[in-house]
mmCIF file of N, CA and C in Angstrom:
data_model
loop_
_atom_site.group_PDB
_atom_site.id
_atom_site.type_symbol
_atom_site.label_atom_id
_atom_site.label_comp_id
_atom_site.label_asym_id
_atom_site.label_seq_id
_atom_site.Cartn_x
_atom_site.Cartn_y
_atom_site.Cartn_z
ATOM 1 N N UNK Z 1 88.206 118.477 96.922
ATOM 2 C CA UNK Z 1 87.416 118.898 95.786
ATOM 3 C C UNK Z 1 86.061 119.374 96.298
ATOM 4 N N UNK Z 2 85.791 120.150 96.254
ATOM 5 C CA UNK Z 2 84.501 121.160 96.514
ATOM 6 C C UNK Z 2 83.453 120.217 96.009
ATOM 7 N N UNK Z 3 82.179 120.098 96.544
ATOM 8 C CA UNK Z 3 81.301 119.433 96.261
ATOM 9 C C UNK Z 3 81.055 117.937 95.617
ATOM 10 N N UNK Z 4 81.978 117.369 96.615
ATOM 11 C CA UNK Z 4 82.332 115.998 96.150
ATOM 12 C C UNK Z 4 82.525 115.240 97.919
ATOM 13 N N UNK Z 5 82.054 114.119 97.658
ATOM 14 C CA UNK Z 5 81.813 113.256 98.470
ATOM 15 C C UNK Z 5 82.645 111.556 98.349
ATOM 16 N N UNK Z 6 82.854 110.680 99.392
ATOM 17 C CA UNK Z 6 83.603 109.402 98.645
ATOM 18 C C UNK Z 6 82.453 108.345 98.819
ATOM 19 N N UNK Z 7 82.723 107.345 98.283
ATOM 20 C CA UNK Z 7 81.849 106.212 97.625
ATOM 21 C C UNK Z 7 83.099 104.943 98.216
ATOM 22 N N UNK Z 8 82.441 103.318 98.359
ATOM 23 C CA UNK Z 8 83.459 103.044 98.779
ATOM 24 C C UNK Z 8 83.059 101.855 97.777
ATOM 25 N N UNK Z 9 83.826 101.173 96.996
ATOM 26 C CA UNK Z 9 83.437 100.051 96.025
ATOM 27 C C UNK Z 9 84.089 98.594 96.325
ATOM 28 N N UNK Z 10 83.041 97.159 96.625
ATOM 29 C CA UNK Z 10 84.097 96.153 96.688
ATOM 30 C C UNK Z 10 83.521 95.304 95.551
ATOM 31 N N UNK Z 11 84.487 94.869 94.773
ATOM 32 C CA UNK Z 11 84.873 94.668 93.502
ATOM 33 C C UNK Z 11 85.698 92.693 93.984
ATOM 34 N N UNK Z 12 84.552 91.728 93.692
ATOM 35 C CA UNK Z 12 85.113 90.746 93.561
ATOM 36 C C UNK Z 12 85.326 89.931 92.039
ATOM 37 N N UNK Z 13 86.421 89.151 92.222
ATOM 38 C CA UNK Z 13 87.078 88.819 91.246
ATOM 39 C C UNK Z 13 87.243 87.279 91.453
ATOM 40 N N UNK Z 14 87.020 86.296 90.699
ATOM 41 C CA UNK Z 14 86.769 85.060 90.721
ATOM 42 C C UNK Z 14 87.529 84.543 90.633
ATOM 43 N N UNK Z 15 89.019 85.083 91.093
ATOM 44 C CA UNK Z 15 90.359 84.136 90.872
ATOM 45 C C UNK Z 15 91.258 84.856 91.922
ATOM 46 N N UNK Z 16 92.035 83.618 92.714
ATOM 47 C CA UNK Z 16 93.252 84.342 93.388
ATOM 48 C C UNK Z 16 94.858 83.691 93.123
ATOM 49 N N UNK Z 17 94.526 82.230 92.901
ATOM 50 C CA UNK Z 17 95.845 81.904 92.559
ATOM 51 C C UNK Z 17 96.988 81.908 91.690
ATOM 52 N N UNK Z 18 96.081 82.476 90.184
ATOM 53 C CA UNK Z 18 96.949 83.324 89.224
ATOM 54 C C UNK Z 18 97.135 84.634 89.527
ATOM 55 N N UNK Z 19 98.563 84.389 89.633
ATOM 56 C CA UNK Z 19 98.857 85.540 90.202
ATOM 57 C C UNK Z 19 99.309 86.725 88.489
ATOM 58 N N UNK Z 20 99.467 86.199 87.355
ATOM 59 C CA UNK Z 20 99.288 87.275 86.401
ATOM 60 C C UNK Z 20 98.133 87.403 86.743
ATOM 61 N N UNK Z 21 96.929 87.179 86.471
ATOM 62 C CA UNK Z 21 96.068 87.749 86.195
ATOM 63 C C UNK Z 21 95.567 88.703 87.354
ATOM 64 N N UNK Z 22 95.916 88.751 88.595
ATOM 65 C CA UNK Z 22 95.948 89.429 89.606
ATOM 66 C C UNK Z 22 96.966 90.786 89.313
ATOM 67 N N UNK Z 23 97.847 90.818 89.050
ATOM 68 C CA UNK Z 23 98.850 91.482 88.599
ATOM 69 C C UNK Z 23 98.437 92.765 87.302
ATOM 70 N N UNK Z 24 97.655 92.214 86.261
ATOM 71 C CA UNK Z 24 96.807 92.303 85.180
ATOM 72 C C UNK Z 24 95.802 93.435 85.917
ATOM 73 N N UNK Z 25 94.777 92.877 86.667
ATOM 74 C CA UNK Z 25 93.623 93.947 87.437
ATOM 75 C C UNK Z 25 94.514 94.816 88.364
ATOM 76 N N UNK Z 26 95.346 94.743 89.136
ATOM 77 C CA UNK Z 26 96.123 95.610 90.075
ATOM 78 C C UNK Z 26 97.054 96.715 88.710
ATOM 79 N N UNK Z 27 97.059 96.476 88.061
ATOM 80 C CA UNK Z 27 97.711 97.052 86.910
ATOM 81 C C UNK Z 27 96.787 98.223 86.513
ATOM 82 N N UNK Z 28 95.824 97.309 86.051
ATOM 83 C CA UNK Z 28 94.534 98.514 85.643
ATOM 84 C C UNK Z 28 94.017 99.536 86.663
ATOM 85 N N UNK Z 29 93.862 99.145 87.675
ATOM 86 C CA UNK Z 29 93.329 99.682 88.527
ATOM 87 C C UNK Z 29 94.790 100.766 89.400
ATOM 88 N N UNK Z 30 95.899 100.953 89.074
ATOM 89 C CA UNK Z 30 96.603 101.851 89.108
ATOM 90 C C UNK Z 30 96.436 103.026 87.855
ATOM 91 N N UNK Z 31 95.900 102.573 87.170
ATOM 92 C CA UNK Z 31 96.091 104.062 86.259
ATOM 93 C C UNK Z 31 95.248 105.006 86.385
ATOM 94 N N UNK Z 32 94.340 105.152 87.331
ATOM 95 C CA UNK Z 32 94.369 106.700 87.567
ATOM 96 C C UNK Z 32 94.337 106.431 89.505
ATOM 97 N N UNK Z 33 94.960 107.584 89.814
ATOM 98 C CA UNK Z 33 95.230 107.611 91.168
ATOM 99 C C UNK Z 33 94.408 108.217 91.769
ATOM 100 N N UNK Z 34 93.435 108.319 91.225
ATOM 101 C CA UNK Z 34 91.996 108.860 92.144
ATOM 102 C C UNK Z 34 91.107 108.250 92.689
ATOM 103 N N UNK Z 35 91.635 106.916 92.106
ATOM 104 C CA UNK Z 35 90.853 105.763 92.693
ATOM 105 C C UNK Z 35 91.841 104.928 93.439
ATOM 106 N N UNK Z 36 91.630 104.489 94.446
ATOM 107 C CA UNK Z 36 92.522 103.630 95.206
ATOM 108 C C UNK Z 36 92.112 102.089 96.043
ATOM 109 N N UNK Z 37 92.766 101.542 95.927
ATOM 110 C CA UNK Z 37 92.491 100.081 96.559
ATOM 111 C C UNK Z 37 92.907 100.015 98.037
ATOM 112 N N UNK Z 38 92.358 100.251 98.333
ATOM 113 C CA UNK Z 38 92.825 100.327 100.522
ATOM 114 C C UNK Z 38 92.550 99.315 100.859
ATOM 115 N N UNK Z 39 92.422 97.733 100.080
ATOM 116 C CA UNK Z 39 92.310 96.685 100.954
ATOM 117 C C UNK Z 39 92.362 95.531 99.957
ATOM 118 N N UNK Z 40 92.838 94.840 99.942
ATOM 119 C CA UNK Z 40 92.533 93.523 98.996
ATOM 120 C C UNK Z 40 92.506 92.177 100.211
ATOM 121 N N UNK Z 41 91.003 90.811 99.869
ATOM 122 C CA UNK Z 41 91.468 90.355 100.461
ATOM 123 C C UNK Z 41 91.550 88.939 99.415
ATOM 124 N N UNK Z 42 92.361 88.032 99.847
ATOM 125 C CA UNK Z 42 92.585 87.053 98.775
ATOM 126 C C UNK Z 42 92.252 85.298 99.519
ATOM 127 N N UNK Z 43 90.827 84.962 99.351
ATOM 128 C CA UNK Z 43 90.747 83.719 99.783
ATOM 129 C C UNK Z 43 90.670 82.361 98.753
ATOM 130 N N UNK Z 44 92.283 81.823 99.185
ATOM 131 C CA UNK Z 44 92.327 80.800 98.292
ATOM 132 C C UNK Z 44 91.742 79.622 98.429
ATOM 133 N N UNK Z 45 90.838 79.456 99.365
ATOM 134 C CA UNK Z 45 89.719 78.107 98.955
ATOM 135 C C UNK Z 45 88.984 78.580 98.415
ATOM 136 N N UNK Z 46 88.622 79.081 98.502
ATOM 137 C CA UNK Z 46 87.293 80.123 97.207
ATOM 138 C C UNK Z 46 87.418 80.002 95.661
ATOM 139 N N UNK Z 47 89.176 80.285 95.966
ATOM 140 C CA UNK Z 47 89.933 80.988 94.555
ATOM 141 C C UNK Z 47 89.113 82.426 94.456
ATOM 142 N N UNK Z 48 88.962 82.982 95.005
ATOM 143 C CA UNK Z 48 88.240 84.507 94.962
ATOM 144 C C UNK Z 48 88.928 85.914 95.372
ATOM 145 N N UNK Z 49 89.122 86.882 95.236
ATOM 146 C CA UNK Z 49 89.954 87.995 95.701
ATOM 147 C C UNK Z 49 88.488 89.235 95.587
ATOM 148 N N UNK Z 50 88.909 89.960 96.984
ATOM 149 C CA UNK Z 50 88.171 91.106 97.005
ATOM 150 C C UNK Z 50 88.587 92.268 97.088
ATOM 151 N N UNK Z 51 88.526 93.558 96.095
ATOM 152 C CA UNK Z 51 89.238 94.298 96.184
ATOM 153 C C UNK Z 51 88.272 95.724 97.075
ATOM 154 N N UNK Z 52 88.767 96.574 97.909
ATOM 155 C CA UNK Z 52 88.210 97.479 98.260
ATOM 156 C C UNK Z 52 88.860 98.669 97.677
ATOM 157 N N UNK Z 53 88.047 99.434 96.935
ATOM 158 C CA UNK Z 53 88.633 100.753 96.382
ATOM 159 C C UNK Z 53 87.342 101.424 96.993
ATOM 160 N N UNK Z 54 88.325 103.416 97.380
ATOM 161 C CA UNK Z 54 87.555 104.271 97.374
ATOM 162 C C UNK Z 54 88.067 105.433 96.509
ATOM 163 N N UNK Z 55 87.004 106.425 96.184
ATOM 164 C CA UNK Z 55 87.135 107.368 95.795
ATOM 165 C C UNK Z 55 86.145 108.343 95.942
ATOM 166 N N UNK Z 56 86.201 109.423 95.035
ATOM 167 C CA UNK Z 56 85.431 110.570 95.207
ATOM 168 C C UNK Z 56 84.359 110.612 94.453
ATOM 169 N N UNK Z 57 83.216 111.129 94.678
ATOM 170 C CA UNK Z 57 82.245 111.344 93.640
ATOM 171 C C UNK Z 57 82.191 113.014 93.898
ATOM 172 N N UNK Z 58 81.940 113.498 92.585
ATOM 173 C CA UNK Z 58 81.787 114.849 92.150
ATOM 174 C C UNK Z 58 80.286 115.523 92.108
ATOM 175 N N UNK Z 59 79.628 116.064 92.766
ATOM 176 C CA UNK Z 59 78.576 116.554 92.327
ATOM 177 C C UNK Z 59 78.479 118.171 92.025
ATOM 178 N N UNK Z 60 77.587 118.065 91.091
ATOM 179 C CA UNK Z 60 77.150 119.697 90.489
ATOM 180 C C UNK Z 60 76.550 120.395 91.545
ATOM 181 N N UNK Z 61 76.330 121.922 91.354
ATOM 182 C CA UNK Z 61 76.283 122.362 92.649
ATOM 183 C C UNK Z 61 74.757 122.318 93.192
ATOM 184 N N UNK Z 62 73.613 121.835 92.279
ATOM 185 C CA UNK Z 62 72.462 120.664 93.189
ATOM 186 C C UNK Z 62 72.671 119.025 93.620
ATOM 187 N N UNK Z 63 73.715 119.577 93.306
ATOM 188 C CA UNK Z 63 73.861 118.197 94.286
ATOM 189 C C UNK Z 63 73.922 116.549 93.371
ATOM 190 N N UNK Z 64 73.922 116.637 92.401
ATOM 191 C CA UNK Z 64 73.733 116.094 91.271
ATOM 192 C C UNK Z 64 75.145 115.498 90.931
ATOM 193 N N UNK Z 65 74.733 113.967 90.604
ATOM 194 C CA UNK Z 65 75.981 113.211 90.413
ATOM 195 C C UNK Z 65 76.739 113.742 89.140
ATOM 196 N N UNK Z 66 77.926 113.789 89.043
ATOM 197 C CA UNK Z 66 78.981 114.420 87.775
ATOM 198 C C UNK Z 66 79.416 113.102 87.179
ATOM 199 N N UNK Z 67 80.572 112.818 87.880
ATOM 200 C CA UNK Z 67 81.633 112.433 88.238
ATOM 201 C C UNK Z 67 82.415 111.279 89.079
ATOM 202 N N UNK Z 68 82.816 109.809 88.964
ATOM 203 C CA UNK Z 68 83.624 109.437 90.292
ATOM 204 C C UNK Z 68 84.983 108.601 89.249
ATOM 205 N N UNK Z 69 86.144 108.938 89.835
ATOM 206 C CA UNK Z 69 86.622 107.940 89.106
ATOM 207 C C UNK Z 69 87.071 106.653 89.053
ATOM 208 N N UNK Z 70 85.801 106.094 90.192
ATOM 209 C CA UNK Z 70 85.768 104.861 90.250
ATOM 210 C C UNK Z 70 85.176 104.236 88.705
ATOM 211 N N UNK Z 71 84.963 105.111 88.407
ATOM 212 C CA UNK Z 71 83.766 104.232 86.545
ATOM 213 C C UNK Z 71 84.593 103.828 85.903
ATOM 214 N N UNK Z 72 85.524 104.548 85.628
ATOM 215 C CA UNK Z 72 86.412 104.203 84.642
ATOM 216 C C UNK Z 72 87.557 103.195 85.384
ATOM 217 N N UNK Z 73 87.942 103.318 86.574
ATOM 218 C CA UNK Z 73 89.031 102.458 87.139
ATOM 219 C C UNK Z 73 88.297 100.445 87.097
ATOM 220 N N UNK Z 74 87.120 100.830 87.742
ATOM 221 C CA UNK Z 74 86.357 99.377 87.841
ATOM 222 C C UNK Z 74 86.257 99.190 85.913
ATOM 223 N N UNK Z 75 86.131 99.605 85.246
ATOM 224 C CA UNK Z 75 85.758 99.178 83.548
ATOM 225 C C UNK Z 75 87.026 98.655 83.458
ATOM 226 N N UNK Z 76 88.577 99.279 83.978
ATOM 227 C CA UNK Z 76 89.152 98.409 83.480
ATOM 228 C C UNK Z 76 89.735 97.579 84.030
ATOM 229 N N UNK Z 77 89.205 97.423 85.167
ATOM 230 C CA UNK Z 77 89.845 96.116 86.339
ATOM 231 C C UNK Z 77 88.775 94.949 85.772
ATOM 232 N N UNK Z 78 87.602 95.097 84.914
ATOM 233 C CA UNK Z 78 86.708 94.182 84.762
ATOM 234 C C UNK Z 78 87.195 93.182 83.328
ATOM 235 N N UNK Z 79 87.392 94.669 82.749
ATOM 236 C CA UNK Z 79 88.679 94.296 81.723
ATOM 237 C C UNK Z 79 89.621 93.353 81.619
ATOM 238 N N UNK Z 80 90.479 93.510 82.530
ATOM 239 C CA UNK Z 80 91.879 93.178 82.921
ATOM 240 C C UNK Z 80 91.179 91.849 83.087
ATOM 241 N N UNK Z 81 90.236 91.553 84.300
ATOM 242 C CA UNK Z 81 89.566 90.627 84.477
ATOM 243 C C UNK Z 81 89.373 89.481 83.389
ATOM 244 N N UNK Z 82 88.762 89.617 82.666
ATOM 245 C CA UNK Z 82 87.695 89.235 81.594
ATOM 246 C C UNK Z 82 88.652 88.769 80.743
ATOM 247 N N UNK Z 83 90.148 89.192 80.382
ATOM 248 C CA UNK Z 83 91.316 89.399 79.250
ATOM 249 C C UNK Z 83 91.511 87.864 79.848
ATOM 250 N N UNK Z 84 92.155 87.651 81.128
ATOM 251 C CA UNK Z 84 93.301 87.195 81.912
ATOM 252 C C UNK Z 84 92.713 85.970 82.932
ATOM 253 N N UNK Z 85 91.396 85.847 82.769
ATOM 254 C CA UNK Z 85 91.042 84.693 83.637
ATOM 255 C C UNK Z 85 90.273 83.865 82.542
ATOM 256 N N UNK Z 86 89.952 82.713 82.514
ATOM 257 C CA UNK Z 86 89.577 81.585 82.135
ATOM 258 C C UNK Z 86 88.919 80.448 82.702
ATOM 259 N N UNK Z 87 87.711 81.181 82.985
ATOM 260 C CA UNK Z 87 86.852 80.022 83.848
ATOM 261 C C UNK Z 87 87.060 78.549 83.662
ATOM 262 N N UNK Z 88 86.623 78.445 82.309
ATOM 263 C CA UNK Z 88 86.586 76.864 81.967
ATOM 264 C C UNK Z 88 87.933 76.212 82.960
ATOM 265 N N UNK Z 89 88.903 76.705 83.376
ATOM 266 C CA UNK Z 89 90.049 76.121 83.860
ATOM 267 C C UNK Z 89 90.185 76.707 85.345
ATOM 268 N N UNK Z 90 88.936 77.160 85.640
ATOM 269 C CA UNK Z 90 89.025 77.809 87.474
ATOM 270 C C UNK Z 90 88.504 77.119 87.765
ATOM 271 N N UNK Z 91 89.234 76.694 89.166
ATOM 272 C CA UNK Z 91 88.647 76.011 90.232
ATOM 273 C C UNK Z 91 88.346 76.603 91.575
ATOM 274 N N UNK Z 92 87.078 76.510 92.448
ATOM 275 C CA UNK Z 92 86.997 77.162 93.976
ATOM 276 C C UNK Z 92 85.742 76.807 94.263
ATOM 277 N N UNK Z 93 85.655 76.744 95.994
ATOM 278 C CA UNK Z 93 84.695 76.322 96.604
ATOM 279 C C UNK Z 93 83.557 77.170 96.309
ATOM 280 N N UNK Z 94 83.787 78.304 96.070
ATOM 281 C CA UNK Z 94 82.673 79.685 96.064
ATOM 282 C C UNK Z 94 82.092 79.729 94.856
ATOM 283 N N UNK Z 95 80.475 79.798 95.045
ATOM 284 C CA UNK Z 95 79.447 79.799 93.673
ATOM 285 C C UNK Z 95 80.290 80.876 93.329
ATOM 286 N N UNK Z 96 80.377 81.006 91.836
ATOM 287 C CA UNK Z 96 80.508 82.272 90.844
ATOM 288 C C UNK Z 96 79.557 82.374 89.785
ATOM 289 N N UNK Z 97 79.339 83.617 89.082
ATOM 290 C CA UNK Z 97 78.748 83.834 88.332
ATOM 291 C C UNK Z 97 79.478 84.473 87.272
ATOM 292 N N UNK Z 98 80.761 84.683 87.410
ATOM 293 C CA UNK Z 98 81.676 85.456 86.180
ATOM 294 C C UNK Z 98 82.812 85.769 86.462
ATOM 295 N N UNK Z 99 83.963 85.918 85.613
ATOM 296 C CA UNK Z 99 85.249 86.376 86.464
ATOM 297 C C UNK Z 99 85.005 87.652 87.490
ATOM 298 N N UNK Z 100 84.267 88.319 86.783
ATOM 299 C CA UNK Z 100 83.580 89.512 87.607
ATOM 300 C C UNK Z 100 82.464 89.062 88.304
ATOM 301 N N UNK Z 101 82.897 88.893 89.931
ATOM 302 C CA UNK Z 101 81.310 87.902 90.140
ATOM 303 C C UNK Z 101 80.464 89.022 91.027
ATOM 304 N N UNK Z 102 80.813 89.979 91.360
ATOM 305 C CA UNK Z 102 80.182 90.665 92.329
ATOM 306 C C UNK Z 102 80.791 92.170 92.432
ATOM 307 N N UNK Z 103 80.405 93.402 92.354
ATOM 308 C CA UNK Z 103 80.621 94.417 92.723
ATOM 309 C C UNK Z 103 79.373 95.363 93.204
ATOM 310 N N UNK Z 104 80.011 95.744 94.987
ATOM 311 C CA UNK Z 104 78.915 96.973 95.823
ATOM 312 C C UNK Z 104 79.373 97.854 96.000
ATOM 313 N N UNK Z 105 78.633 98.553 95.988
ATOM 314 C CA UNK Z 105 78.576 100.305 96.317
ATOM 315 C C UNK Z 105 77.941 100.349 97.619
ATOM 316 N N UNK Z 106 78.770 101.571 98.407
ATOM 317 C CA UNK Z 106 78.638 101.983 99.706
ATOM 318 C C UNK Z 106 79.258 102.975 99.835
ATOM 319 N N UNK Z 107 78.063 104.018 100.032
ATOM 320 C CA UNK Z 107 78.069 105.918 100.358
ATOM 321 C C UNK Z 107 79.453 105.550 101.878
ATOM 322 N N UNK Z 108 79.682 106.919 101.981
ATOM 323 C CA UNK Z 108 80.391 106.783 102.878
ATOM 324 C C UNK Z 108 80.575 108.393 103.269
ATOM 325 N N UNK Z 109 80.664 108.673 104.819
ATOM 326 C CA UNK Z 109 80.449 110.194 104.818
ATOM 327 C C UNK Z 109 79.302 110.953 104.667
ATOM 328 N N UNK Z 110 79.613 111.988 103.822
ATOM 329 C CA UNK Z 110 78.303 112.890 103.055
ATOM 330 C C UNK Z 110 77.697 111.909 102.048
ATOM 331 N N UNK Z 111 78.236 110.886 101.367
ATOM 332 C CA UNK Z 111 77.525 110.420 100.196
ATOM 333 C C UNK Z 111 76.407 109.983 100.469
ATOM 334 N N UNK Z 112 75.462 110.129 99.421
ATOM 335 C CA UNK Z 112 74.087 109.684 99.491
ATOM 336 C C UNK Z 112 74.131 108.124 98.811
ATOM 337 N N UNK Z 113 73.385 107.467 99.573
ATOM 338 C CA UNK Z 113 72.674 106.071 98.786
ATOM 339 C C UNK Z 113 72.578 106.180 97.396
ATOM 340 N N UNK Z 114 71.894 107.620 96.959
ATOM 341 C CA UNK Z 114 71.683 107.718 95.656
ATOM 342 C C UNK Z 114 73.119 108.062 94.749
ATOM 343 N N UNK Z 115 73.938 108.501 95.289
ATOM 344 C CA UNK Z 115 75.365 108.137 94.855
ATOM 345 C C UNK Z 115 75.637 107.231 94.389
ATOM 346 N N UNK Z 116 75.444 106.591 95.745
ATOM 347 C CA UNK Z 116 76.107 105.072 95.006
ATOM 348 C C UNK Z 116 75.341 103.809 94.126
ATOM 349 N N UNK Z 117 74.084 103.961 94.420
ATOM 350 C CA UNK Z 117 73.425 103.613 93.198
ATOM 351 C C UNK Z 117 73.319 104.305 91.629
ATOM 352 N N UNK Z 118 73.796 105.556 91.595
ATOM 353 C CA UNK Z 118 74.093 106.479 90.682
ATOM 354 C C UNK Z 118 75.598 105.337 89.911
ATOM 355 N N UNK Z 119 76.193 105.873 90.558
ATOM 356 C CA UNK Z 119 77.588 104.886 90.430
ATOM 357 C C UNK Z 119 77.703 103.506 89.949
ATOM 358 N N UNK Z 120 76.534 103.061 90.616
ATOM 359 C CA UNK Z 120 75.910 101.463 90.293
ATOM 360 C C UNK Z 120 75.479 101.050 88.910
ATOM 361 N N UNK Z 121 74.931 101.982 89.029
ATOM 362 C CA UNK Z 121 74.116 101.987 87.467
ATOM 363 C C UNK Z 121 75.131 102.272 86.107
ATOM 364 N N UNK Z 122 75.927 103.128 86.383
ATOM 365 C CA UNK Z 122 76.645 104.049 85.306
ATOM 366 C C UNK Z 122 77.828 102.477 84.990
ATOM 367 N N UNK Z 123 78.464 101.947 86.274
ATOM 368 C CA UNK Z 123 79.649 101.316 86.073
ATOM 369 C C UNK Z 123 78.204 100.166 85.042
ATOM 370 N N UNK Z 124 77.640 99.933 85.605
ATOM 371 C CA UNK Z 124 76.789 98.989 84.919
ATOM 372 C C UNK Z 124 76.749 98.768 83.491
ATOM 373 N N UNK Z 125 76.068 99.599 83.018
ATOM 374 C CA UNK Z 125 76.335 100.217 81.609
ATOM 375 C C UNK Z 125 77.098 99.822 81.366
ATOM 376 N N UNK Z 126 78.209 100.417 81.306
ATOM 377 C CA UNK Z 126 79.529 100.406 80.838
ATOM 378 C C UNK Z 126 80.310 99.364 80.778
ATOM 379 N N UNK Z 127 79.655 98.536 81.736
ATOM 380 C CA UNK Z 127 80.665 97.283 81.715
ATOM 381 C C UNK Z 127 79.597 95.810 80.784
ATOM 382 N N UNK Z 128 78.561 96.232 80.796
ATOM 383 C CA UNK Z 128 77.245 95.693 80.100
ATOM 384 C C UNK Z 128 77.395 95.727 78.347
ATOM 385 N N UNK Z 129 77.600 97.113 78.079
ATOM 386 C CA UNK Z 129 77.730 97.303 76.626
ATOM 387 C C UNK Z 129 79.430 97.701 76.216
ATOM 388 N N UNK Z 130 80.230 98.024 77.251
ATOM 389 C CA UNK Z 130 81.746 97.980 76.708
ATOM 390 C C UNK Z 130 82.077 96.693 76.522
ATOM 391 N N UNK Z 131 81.798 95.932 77.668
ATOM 392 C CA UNK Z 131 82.595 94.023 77.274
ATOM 393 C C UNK Z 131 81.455 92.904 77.231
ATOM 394 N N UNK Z 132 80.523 93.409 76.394
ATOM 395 C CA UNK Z 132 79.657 92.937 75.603
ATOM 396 C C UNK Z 132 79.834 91.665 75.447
ATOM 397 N N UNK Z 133 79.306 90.315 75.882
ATOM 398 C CA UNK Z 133 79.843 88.657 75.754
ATOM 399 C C UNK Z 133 80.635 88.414 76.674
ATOM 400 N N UNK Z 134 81.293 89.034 77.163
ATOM 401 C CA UNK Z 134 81.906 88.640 78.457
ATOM 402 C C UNK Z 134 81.065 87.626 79.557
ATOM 403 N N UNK Z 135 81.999 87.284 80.549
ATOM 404 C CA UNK Z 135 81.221 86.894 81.583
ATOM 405 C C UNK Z 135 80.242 87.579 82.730
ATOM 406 N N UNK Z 136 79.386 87.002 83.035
ATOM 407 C CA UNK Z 136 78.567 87.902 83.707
ATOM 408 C C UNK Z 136 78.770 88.312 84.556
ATOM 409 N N UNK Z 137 77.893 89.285 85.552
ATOM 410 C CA UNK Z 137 78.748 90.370 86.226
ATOM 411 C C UNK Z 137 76.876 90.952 87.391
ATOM 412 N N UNK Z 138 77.082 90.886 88.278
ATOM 413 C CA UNK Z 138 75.918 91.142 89.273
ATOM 414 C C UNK Z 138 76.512 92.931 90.024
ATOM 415 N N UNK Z 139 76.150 93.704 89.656
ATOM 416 C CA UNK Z 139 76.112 94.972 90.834
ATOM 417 C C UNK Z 139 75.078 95.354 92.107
ATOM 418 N N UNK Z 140 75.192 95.677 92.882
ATOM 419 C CA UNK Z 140 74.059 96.266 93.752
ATOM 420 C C UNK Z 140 74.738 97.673 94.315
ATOM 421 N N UNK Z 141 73.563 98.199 94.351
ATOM 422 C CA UNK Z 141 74.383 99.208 95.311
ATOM 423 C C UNK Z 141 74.922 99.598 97.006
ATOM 424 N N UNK Z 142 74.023 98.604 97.297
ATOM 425 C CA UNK Z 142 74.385 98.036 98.589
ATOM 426 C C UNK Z 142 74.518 96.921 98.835
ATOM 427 N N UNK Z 143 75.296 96.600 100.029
ATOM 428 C CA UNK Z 143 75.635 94.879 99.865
ATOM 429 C C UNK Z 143 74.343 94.676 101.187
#
């Protein structure tokens, strides 16, 4: 894609031993194939799973963020998340802060920092005022 660059996103998730609810986010996060998971890792003393997805970001022809379809893939893996886990009944060695406990952004290639804080911000939003009461949820754009 012409004027587009990749972004690389790791997306942790505060549960590994239910395996629906693992099943649930790997679900979501297949429906669009522009975004992809090239790594999951799953540590069960934690009870924690980390997913690595990359994709593309789109920019206008200054250079200007469009586009990635990581926004929409992470909204509904946070989703899936949020549906299908149940803190009150999780257990793991690892502080959490939400079923969604952590997601970073990291340029990769041509991408700019400001990409992925672009990216940072937008999934932010979205996951801030789409699942509104949910559990909480920390982004950075770099880890």
């Amino acid at each position: 894609m012409k004027n587009s660059t990749l972004v690389c996103c790791k997306l942790y998730i505060s549960e590994s031993r239910n395996t629906a609810a693992l099943h649930a986010i790997e679900r979501a996060a297949r429906r669009d194939p522009e975004a992809v998971i090239v790594n999951k890792f799953e540590d069960r003393v934690y009870n924690r799973v980390r997913y690595t997805l990359v994709s593309y970001v789109a920019n206008d022809v200054s250079g200007g963020f469009v586009y990635s379809p990581l926004q929409r893939t992470l909204y509904a893996m946070a989703e899936a998340a949020f549906e299908s886990i149940n803190l009150e009944q999780h257990s793991g060695t690892h502080p959490r802060l939400g079923a969604v406990d952590h997601v970073g952004f990291h340029p990769l290639a041509r991408a700019s920092l400001e990409d992925a804080a672009h990216l940072a911000k937008l999934v932010a939003a979205d996951i801030g005022n789409g699942l509104q009461g949910k559990n909480t949820l920390q982004l950075k754009s770099v880890d």
